[in-house]
CSV table of C-alpha atoms in Angstrom, one decimal:
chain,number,residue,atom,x,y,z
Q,150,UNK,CA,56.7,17.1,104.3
Q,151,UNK,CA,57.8,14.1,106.3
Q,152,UNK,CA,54.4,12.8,106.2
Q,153,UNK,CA,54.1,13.4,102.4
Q,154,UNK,CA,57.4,11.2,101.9
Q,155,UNK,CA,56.5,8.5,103.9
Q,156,UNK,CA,52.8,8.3,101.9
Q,157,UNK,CA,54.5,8.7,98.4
Q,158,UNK,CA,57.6,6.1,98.4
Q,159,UNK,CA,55.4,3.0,99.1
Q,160,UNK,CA,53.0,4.3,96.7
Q,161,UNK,CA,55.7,4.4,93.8
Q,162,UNK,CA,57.0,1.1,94.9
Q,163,UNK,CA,53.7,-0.3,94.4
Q,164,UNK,CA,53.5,1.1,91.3
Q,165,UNK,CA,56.7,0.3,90.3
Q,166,UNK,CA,56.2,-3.7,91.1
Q,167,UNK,CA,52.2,-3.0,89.0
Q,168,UNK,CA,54.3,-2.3,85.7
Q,169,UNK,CA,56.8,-4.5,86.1
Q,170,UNK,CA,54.0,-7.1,86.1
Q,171,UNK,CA,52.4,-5.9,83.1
Q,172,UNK,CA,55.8,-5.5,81.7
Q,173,UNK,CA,56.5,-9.7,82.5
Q,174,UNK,CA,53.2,-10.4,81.1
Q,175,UNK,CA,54.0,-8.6,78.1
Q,176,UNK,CA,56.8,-10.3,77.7
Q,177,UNK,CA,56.2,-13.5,78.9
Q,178,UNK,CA,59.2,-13.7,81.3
Q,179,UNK,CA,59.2,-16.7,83.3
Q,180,UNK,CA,58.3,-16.6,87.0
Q,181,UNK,CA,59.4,-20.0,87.9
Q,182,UNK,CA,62.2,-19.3,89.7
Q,183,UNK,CA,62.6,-17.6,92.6
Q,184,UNK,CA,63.0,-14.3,92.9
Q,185,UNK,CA,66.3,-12.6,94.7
Q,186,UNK,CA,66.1,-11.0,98.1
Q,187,UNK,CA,64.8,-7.6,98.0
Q,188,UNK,CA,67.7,-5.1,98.7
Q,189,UNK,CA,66.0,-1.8,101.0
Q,190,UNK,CA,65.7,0.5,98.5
Q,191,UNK,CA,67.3,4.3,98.8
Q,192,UNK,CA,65.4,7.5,98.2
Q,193,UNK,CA,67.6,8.1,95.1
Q,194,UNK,CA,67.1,4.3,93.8
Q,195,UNK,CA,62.9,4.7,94.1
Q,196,UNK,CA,63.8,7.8,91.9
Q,197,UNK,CA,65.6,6.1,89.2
Q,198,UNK,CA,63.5,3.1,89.3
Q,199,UNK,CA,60.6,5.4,88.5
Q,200,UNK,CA,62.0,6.9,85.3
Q,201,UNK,CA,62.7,3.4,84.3
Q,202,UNK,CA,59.0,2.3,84.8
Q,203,UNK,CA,57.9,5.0,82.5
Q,204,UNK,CA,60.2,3.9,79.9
Q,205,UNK,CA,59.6,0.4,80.2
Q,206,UNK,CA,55.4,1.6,80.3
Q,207,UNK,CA,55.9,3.5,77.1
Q,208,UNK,CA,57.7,0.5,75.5
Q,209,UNK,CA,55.2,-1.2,76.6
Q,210,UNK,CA,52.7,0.6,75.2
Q,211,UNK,CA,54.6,0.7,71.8
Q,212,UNK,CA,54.4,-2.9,72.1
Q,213,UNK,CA,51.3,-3.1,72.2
Q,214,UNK,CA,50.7,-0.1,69.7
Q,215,UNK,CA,52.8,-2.5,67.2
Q,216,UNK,CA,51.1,-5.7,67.7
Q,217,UNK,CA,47.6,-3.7,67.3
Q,218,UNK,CA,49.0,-2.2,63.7
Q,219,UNK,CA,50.2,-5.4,62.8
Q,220,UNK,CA,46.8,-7.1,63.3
Q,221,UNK,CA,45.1,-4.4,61.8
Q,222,UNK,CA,47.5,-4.7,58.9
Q,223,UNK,CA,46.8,-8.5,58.9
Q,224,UNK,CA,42.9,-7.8,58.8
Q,225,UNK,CA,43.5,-5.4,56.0
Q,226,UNK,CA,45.9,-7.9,53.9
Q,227,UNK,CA,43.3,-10.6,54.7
Q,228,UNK,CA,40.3,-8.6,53.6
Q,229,UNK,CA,42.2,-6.7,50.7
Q,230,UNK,CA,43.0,-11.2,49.7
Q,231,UNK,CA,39.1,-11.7,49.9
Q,232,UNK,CA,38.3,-8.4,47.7
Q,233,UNK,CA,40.7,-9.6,45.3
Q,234,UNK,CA,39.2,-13.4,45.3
Q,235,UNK,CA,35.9,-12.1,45.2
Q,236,UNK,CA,37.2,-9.8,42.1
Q,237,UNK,CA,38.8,-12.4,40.7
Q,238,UNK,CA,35.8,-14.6,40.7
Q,239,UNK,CA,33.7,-11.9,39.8
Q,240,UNK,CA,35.5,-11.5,36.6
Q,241,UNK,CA,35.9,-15.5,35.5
Q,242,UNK,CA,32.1,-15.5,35.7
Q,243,UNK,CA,32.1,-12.3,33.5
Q,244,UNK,CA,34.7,-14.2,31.1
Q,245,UNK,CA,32.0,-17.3,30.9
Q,246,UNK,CA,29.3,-15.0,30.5
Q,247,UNK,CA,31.3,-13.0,27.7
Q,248,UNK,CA,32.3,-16.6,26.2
Q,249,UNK,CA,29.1,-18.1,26.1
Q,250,UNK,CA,27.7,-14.6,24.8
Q,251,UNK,CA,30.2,-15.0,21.8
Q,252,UNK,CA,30.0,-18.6,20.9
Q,253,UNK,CA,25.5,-17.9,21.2
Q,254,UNK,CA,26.8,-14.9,18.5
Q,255,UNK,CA,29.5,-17.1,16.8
Q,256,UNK,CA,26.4,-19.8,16.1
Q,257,UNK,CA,24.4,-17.3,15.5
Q,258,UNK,CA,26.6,-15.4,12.7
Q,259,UNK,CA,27.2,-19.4,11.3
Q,260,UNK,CA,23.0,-19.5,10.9
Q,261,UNK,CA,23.3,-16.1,9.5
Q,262,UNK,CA,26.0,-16.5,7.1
Q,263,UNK,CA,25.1,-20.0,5.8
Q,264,UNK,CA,21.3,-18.4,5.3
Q,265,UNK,CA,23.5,-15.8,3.1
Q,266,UNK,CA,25.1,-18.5,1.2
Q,267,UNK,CA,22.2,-20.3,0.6
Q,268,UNK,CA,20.2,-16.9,-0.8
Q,269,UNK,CA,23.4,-16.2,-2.8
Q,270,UNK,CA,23.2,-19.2,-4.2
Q,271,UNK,CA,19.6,-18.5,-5.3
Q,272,UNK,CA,20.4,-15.6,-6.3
Q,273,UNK,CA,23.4,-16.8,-8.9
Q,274,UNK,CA,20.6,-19.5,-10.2
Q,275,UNK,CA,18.0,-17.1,-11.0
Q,276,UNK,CA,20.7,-14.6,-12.4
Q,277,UNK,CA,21.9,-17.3,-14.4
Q,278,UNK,CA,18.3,-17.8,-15.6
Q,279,UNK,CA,17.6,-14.5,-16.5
Q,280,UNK,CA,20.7,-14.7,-18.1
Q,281,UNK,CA,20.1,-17.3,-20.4
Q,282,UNK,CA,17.2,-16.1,-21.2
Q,283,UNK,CA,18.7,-12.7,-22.2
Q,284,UNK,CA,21.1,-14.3,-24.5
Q,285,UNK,CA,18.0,-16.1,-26.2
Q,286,UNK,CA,15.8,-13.3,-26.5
Q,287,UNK,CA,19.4,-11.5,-28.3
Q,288,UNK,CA,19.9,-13.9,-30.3
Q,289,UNK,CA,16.0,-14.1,-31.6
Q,290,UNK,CA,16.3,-10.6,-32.2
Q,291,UNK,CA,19.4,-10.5,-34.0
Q,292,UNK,CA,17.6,-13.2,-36.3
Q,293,UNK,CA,14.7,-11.3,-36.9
Q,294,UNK,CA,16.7,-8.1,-37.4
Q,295,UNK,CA,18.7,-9.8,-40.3
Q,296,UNK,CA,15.5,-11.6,-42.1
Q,297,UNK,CA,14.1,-8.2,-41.8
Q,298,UNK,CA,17.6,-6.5,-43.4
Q,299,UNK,CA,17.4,-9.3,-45.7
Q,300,UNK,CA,14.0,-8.6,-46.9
Q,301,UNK,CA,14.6,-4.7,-47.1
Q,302,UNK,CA,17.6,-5.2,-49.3
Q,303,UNK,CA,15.7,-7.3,-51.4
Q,304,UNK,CA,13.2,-5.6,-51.8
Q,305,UNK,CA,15.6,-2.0,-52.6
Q,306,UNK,CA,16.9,-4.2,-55.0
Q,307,UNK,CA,14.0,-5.1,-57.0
Q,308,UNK,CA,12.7,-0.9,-56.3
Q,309,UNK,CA,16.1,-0.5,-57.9
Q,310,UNK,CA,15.9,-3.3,-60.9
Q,311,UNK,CA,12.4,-1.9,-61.4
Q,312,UNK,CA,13.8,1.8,-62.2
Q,313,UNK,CA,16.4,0.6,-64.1
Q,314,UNK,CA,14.1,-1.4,-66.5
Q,315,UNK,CA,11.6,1.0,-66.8
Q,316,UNK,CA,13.9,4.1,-67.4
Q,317,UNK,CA,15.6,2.0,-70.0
Q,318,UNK,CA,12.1,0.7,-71.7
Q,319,UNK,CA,11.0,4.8,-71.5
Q,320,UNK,CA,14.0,6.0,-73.5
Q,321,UNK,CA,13.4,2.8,-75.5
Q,322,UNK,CA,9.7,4.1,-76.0
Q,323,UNK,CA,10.6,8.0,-76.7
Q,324,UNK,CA,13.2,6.4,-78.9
Q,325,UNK,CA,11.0,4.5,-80.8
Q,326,UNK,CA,8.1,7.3,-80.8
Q,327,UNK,CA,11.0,9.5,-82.4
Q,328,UNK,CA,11.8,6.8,-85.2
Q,329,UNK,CA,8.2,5.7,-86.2
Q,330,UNK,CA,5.3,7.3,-88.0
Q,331,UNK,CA,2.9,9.8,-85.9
Q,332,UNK,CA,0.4,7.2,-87.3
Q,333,UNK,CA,1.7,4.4,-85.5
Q,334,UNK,CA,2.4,6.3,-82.5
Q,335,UNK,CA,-0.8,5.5,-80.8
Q,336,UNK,CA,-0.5,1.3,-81.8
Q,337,UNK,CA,3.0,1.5,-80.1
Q,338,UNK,CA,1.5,3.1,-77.0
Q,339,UNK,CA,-1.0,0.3,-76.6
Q,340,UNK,CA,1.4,-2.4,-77.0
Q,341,UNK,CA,4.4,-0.1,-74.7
Q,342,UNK,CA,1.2,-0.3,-72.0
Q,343,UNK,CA,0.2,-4.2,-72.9
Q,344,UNK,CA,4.2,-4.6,-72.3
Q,345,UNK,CA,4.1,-2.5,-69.4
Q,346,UNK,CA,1.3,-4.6,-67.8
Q,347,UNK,CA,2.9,-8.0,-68.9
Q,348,UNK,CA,5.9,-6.8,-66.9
Q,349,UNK,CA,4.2,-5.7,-64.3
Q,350,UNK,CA,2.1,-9.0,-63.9
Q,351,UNK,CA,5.4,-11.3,-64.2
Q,352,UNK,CA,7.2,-9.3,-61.5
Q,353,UNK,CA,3.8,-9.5,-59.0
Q,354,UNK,CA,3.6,-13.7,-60.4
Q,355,UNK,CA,7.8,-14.1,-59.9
Q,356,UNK,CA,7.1,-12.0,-56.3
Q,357,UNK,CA,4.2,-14.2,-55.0
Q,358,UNK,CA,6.1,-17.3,-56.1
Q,359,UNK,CA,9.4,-15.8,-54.5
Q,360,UNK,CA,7.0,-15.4,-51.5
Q,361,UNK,CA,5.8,-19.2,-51.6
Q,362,UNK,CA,9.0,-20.4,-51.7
Q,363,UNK,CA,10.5,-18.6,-48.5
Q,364,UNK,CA,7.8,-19.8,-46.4
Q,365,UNK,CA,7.9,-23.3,-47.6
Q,366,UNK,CA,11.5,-23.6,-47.1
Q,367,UNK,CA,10.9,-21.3,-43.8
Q,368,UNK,CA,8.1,-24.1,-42.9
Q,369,UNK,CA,10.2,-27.0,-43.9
Q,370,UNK,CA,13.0,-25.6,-41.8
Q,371,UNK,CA,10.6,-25.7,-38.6
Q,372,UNK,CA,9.4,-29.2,-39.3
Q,373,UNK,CA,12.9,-30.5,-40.1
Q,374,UNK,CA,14.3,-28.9,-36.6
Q,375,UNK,CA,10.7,-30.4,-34.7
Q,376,UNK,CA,11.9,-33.5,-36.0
Q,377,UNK,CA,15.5,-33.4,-35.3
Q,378,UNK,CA,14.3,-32.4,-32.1
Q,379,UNK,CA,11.8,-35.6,-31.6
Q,380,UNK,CA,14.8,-38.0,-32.7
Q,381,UNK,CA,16.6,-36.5,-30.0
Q,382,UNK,CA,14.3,-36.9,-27.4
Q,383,UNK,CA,13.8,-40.5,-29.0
Q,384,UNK,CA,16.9,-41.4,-29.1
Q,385,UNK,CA,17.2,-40.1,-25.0
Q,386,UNK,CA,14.5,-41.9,-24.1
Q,387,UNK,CA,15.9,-45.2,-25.9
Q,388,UNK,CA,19.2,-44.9,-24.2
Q,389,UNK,CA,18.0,-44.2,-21.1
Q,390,UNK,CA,15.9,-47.3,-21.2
Q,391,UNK,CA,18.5,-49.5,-22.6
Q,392,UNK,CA,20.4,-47.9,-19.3
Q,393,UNK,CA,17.9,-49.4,-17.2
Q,394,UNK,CA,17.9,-52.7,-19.0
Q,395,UNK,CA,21.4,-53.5,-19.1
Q,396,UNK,CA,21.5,-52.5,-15.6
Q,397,UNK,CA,18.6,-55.4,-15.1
Q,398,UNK,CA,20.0,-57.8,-17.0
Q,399,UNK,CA,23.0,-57.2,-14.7
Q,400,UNK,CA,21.4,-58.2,-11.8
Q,401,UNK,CA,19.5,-61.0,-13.4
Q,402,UNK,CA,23.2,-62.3,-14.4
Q,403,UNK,CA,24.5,-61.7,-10.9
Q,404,UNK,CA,21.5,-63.4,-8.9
Q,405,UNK,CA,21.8,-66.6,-11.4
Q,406,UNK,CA,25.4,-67.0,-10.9
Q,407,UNK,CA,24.8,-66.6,-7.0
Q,408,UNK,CA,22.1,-69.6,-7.9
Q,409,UNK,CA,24.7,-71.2,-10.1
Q,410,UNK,CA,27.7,-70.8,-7.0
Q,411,UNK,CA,25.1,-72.3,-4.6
Q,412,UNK,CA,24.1,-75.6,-6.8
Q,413,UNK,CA,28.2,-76.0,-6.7
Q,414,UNK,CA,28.5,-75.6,-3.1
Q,415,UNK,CA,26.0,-78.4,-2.5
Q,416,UNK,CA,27.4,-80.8,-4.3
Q,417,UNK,CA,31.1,-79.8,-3.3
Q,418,UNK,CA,33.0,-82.6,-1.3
Q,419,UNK,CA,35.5,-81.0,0.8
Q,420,UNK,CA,38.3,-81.8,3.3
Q,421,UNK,CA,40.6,-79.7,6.0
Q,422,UNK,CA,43.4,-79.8,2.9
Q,423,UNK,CA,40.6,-77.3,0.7
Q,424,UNK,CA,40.7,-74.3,3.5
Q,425,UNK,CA,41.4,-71.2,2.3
Q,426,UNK,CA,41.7,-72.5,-1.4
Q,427,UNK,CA,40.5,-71.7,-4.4
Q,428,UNK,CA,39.8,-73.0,-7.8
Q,429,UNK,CA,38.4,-70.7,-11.6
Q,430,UNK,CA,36.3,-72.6,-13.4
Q,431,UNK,CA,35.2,-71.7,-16.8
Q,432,UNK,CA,31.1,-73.5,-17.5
Q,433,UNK,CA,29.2,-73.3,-20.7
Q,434,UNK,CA,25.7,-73.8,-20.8
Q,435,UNK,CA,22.8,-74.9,-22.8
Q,436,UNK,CA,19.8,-72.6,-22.3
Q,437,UNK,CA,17.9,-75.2,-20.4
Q,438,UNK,CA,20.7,-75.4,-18.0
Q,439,UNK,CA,22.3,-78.3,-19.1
Q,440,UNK,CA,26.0,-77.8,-18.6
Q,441,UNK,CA,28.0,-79.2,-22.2
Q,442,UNK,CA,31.6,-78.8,-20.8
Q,443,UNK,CA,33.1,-77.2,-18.2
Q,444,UNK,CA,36.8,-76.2,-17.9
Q,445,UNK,CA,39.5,-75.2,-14.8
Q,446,UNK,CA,41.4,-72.0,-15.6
Q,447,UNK,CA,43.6,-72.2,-12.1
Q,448,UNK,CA,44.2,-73.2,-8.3
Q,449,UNK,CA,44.5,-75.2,-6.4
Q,450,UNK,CA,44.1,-79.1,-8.0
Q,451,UNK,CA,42.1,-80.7,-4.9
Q,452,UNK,CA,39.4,-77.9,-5.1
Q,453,UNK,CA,39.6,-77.9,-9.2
Q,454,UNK,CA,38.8,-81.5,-8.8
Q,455,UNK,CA,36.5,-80.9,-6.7
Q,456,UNK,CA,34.8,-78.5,-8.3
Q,457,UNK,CA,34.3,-80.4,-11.4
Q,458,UNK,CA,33.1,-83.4,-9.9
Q,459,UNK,CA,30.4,-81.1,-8.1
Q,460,UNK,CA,29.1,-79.2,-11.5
Q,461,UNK,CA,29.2,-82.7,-13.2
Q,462,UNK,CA,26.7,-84.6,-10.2
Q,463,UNK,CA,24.6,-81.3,-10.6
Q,464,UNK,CA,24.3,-81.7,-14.4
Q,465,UNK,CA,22.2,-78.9,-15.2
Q,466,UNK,CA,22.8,-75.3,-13.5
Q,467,UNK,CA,20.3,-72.4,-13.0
Q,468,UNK,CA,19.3,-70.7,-16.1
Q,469,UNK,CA,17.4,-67.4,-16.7
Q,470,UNK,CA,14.4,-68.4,-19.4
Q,471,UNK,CA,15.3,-64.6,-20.6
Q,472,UNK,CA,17.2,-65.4,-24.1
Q,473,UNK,CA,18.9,-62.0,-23.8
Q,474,UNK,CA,20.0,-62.8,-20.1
Q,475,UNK,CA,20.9,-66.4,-21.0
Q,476,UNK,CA,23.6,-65.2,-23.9
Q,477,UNK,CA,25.0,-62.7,-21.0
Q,478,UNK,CA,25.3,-66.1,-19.1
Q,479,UNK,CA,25.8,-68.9,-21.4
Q,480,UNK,CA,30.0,-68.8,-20.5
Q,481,UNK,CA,30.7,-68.3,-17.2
Q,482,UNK,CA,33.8,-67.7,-15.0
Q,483,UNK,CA,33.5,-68.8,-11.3
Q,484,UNK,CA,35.6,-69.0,-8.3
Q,485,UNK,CA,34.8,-72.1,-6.3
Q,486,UNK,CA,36.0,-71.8,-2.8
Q,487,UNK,CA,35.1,-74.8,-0.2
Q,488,UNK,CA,33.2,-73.5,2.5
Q,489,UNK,CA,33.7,-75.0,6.2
């Protein structure tokens, strides 16, 4: 047992100074000074200093079991940071996908809607035609339906007039077979059916000529309208061309008075006092040009002076050899400003 002792205490000791090592490390207690004298250690003190090395192994250990779970915690908070960044990314290139998906739709729907519009649009103009010409095929049959009324009431009313007349000339025939002689009975039959014929023939006569006279007026109706409607398009025509002359004699007026400014400018004799000055000046012309008198309406005196001197050394102006653009021109207005 001796023996065992004597093997087992320097054993532990050893131990004992191992895991204090480890323990230092651990810690990262400092070695620089130096150490105290070993005191001999008892029996009892190896003992206790045992236990303490297995508490201060196990603390050790949970140190170490710590820093492991907080490293491993670490890893897991910096992966669980790059999931969520790589999410996060994932998803903004999802949103620019889904945005550029809608505004492709958006421009899309535009295309599609304004293609709607447009066949809408066609589709109200060709209603609108058919439309119109709905209301005009109406109102042509409307017309025709009361000539045709027309005529049938005329015509029930001549049927009618007829059966009047001739009920009244038959009791006027059995009334006069009544009163005269048996022998004269035939003579008034011939002349009842001479009469009846007559009548007859004057209603067919007063018919055709009723006849006539509703298609002349019906034909002179036509031609007056074909006419009217030739004057119209006359008329159009004339204003549309008086449009377009008025609107040349326009510019004829214009580019002569340019002309006109030009010859004024030439002769114009300026100085530094004229800048920015103006004068109106009111010219009447002969139609060769020639100017008879010439007149300042306003401005400034140097440049009115001016200006008059310049149209009198000129003498004669530009002229259109159009009479009807010469009147438009014969009294002008111009502003004569000196040019530098």
């Amino acid at each position: 047992m001796a023996d065992k002792s004597d093997v087992t205490l320097p054993l532990s000791i050893s131990a004992g100074i191992h895991i204090g090592v480890i323990i230092i490390l651990a810690l990262g207690i400092d070695f620089s000074h130096k150490p105290e004298p070993m005191q001999q250690v008892s029996a009892p003190a190896v003992k206790a200093v045992m236990v303490d090395q297995q508490k201060v192994a196990n603390q050790v250990e949970k140190l170490k079991q710590e820093k492991r779970d907080a490293e491993r915690r670490e890893q897991e908070r910096q992966a669980e940071l790059e999931r969520k960044a790589q999410e996060a990314k994932q998803a903004r290139e999802r949103e620019q996908a889904q945005i550029k998906q809608l505004e492709q739709e958006r421009k899309q729907q535009e295309i599609e809607t304004q293609k709607a519009n447009e066949a809408t649009k066609l589709a109200q103009v060709k209603q609108q035609q058919e439309k119109e010409k709905a209301v005009k095929a109406e109102a042509d049959r409307k017309l025709k339906e009361q000539e045709r009324k027309v005529a049938e009431d005329a015509a029930q009313k001549a049927a009618e007039k007829r059966k009047v007349e001739e009920a009244a000339a038959a009791k006027a025939e059995s009334d006069r077979k009544l009163k005269e002689a048996e022998a004269k009975a035939k003579a008034e039959k011939a002349k009842a059916d001479a009469d009846a014929k007559a009548e007859a023939k004057a209603k067919a006569d007063a018919k055709a000529e009723a006849d006539a006279k509703a298609k002349a007026d019906a034909e002179a109706k036509a031609r007056a309208q074909q006419e009217q409607e030739m004057a119209d398009a006359l008329a159009a025509e004339q204003a549309a061309l008086s449009q377009t002359m008025n609107k040349q004699m326009q510019s004829e007026v214009g580019k002569y008075q340019a002309m006109i400014k030009s010859t004024i400018q030439r002769n114009l004799v300026v100085d530094e006092s004229m800048r920015g000055k103006t004068c109106t000046v009111s010219v009447r012309l002969a139609n060769d040009g020639f100017v008879i008198s010439s007149q300042t309406k306003g401005g400034d005196p140097n440049v009115c002076r001016a200006a008059k001197a310049a149209i009198l050394k000129a003498g004669k102006l530009p002229v259109s050899p159009d009479p009807a653009v010469y009147n438009l021109m014969k009294e002008i207005n111009l502003i004569v400003e000196p040019t530098f």
